[in-house]
Short mmCIF file of C-alpha atoms in Angstrom, two decimals:
data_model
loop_
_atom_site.label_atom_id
_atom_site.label_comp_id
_atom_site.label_asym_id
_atom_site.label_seq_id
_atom_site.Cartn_x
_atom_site.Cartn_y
_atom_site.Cartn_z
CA UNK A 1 131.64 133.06 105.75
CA UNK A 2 127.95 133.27 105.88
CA UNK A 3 125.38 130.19 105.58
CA UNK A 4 124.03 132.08 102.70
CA UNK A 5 128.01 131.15 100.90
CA UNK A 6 127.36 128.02 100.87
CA UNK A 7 123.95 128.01 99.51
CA UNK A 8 125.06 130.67 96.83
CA UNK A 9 127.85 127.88 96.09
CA UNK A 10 125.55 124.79 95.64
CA UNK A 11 123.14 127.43 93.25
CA UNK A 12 125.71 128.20 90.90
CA UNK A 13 127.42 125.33 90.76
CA UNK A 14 130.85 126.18 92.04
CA UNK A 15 132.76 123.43 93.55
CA UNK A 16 135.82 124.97 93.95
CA UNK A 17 134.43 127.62 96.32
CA UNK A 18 131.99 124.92 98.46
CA UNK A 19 134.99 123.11 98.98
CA UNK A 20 136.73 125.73 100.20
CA UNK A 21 133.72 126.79 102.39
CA UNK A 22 133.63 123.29 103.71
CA UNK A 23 137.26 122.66 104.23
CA UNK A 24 137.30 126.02 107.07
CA UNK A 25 133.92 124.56 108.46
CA UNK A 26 132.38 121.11 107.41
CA UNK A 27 129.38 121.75 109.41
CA UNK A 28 128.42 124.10 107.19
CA UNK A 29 127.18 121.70 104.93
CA UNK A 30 123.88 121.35 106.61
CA UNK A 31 122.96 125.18 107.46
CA UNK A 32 119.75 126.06 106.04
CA UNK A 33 118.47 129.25 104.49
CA UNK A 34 115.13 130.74 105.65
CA UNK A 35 113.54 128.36 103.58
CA UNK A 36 114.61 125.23 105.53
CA UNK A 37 117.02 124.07 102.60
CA UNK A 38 120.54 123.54 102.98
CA UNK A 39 123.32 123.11 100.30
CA UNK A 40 122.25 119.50 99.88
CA UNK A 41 118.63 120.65 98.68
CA UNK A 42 120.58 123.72 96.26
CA UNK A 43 122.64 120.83 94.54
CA UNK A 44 119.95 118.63 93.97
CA UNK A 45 117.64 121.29 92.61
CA UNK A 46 120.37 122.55 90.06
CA UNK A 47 121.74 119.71 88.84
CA UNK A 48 125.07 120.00 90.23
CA UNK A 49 125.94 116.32 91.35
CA UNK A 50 129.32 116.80 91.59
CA UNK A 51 128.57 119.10 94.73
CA UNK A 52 126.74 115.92 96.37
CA UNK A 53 129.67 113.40 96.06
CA UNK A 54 132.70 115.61 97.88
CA UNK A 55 130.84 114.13 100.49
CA UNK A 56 129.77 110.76 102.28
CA UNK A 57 126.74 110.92 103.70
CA UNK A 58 123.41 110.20 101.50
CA UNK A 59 121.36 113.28 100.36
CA UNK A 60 117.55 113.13 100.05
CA UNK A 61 116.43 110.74 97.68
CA UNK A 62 113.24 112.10 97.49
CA UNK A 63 114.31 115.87 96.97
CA UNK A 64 116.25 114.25 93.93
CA UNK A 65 113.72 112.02 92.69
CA UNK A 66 111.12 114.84 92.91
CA UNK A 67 113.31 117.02 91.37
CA UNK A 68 114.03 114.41 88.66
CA UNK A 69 117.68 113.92 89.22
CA UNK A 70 118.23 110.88 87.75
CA UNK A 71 121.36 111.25 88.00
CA UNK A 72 121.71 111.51 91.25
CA UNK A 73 119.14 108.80 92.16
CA UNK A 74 121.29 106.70 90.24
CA UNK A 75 124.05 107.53 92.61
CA UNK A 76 122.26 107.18 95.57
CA UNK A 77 120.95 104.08 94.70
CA UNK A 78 124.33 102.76 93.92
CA UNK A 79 125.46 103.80 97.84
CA UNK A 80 122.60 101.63 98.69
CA UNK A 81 120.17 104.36 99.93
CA UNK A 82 117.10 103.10 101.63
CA UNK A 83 115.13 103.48 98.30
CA UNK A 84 111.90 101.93 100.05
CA UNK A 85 111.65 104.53 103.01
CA UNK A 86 108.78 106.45 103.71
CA UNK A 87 108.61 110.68 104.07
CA UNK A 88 105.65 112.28 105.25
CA UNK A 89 102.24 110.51 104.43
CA UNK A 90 104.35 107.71 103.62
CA UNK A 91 105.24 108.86 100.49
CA UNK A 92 107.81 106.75 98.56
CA UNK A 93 110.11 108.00 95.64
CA UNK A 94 108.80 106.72 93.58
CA UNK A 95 105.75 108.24 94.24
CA UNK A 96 107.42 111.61 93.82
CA UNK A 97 109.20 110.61 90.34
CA UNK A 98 105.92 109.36 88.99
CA UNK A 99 103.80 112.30 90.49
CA UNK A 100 106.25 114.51 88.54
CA UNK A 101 106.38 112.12 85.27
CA UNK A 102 110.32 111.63 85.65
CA UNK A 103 110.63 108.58 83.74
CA UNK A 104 114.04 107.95 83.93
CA UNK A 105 114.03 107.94 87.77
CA UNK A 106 111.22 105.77 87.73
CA UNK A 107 113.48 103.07 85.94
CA UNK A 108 115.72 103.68 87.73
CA UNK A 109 114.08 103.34 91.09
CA UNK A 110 112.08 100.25 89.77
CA UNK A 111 115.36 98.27 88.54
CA UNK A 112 116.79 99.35 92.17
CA UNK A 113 114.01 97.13 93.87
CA UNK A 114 111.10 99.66 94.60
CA UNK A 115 108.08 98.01 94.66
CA UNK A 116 105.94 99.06 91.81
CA UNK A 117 102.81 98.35 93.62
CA UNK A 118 104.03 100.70 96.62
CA UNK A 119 101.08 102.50 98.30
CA UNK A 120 101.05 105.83 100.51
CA UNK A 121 98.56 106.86 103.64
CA UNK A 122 95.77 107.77 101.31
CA UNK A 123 96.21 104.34 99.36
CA UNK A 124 98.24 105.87 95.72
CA UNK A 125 100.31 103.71 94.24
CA UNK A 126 102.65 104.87 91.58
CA UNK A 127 100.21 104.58 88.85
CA UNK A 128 97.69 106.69 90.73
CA UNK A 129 99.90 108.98 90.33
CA UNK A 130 101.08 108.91 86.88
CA UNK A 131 97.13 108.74 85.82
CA UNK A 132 96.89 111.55 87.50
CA UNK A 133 99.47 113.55 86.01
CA UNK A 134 98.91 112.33 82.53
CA UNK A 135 102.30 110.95 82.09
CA UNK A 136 101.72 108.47 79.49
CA UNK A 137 105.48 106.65 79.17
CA UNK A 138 105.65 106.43 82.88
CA UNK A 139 102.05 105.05 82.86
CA UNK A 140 103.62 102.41 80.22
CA UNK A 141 106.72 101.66 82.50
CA UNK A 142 104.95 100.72 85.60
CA UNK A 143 101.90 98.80 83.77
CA UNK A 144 104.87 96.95 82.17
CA UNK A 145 106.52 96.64 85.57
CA UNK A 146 103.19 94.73 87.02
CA UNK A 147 101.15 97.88 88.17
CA UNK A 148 97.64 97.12 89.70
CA UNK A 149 94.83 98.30 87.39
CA UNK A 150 92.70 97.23 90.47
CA UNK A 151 94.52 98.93 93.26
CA UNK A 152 92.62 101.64 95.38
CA UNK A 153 92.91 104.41 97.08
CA UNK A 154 91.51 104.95 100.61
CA UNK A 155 88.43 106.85 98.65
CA UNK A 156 87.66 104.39 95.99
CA UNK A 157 89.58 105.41 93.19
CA UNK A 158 91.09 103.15 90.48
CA UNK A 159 93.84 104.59 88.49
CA UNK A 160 90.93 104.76 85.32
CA UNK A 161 89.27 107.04 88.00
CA UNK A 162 91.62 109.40 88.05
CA UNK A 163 92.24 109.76 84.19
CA UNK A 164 91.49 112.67 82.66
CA UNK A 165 93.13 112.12 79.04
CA UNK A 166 91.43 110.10 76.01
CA UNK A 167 94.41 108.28 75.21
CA UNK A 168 95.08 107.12 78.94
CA UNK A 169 91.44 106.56 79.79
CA UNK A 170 91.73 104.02 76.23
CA UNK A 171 94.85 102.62 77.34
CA UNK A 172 94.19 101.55 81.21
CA UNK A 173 90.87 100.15 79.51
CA UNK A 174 92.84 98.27 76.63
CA UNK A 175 94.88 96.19 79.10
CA UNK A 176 91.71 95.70 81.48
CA UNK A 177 90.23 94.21 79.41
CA UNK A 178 93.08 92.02 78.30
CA UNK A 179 93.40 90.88 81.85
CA UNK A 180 90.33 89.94 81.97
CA UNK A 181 90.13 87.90 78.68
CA UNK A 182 93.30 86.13 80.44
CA UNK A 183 91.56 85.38 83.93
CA UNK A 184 88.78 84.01 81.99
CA UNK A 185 90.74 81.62 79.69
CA UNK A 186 92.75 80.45 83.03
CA UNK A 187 89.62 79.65 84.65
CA UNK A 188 88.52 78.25 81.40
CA UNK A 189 91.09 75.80 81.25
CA UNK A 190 91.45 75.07 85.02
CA UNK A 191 87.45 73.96 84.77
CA UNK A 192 87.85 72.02 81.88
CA UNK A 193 90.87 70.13 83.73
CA UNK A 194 89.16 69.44 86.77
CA UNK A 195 86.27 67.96 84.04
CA UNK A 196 88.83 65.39 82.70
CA UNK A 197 89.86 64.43 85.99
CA UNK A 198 86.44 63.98 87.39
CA UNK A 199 86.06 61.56 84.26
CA UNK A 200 89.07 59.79 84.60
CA UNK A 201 88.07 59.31 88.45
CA UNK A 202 84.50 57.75 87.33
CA UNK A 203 86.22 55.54 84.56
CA UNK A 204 88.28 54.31 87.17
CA UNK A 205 85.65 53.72 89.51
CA UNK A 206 83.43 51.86 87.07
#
């Protein structure tokens, strides 16, 4: 059988066939098409998940998270996949999942111990990206998750930067702001106990 087999397998979903494929010749499972994608990167792009766990080894979790697999980056996660590694331009997946406004893999990634504040080679973090892509309930997720409204990239940009929608721009503003008020009563109070000390030091004294 031809690498192309394989790959027509994983498209169409049909287990019965891959396994036979892979039973004459488990190599095959990594042959790639022209396209540099082998049946690993078929299965994850058509949901077919049951193709990805006739075998051991851990697929891409970025392909899956990109492709907003949840299920499968559910699975992964559960084989204890490395779900803070780095691809190219140190791109997380979560960076992918929120760059593609796949909320449920952004859960899923967050409750698996990715770092919400997670930043690439250009400086994104997750929330970059979701501004970015106008994906509002992801943008809710992460902010509730302890995203930095202050966080950078490596050109200047805030996540309110990069907003292009009303309703975000008024949002990222909204809890700003709120922070703000926050850091300002803390400070607030802090000063006003370090008054009552000084005070209570003099009374002392006198």
């Amino acid at each position: 059988m031809s690498g192309g087999d394989i790959h027509a397998a994983a498209r169409s979903g049909d287990l019965s066939k891959l396994q036979s494929i892979l039973a004459s010749n488990p190599l095959a499972v990594n042959s790639r098409d022209k396209h540099s994608r082998n049946s690993v990167s078929y299965s994850l792009f058509y949901s077919s998940l049951s193709l990805i766990l006739i075998q051991s080894f851990l697929p891409s979790l970025h392909l899956a998270a990109w492709a907003g697999q949840a299920q499968v980056v559910s699975y992964l996660c559960k084989q204890k996949a490395d779900v803070g590694a780095a691809a190219m331009d140190d791109m997380g997946a979560i960076h992918f999942a929120a760059q593609k406004g796949h909320l449920e893999v952004v859960r899923t990634l967050l409750s698996s111990g990715v770092s919400v504040r997670a930043t690439n080679r250009k400086g994104f973090t997750p929330l970059h990206y979701a501004v970015q892509g106008s994906h509002l309930e992801v943008i809710k997720v992460l902010l509730k998750k302890g995203a930095s409204l202050d966080a950078k990239t490596k050109a200047g940009k805030t996540p309110l930067d990069l907003a292009v929608s009303e309703e975000i721009r008024s949002l990222l503003k909204e809890r700003e702001q709120a922070a703000e008020e926050v850091n300002t009563g803390g400070k607030g109070r802090l000063n006003n106990l370090i008054l009552q000390g000084h005070r209570w030091i003099n009374r002392k004294l006198q």
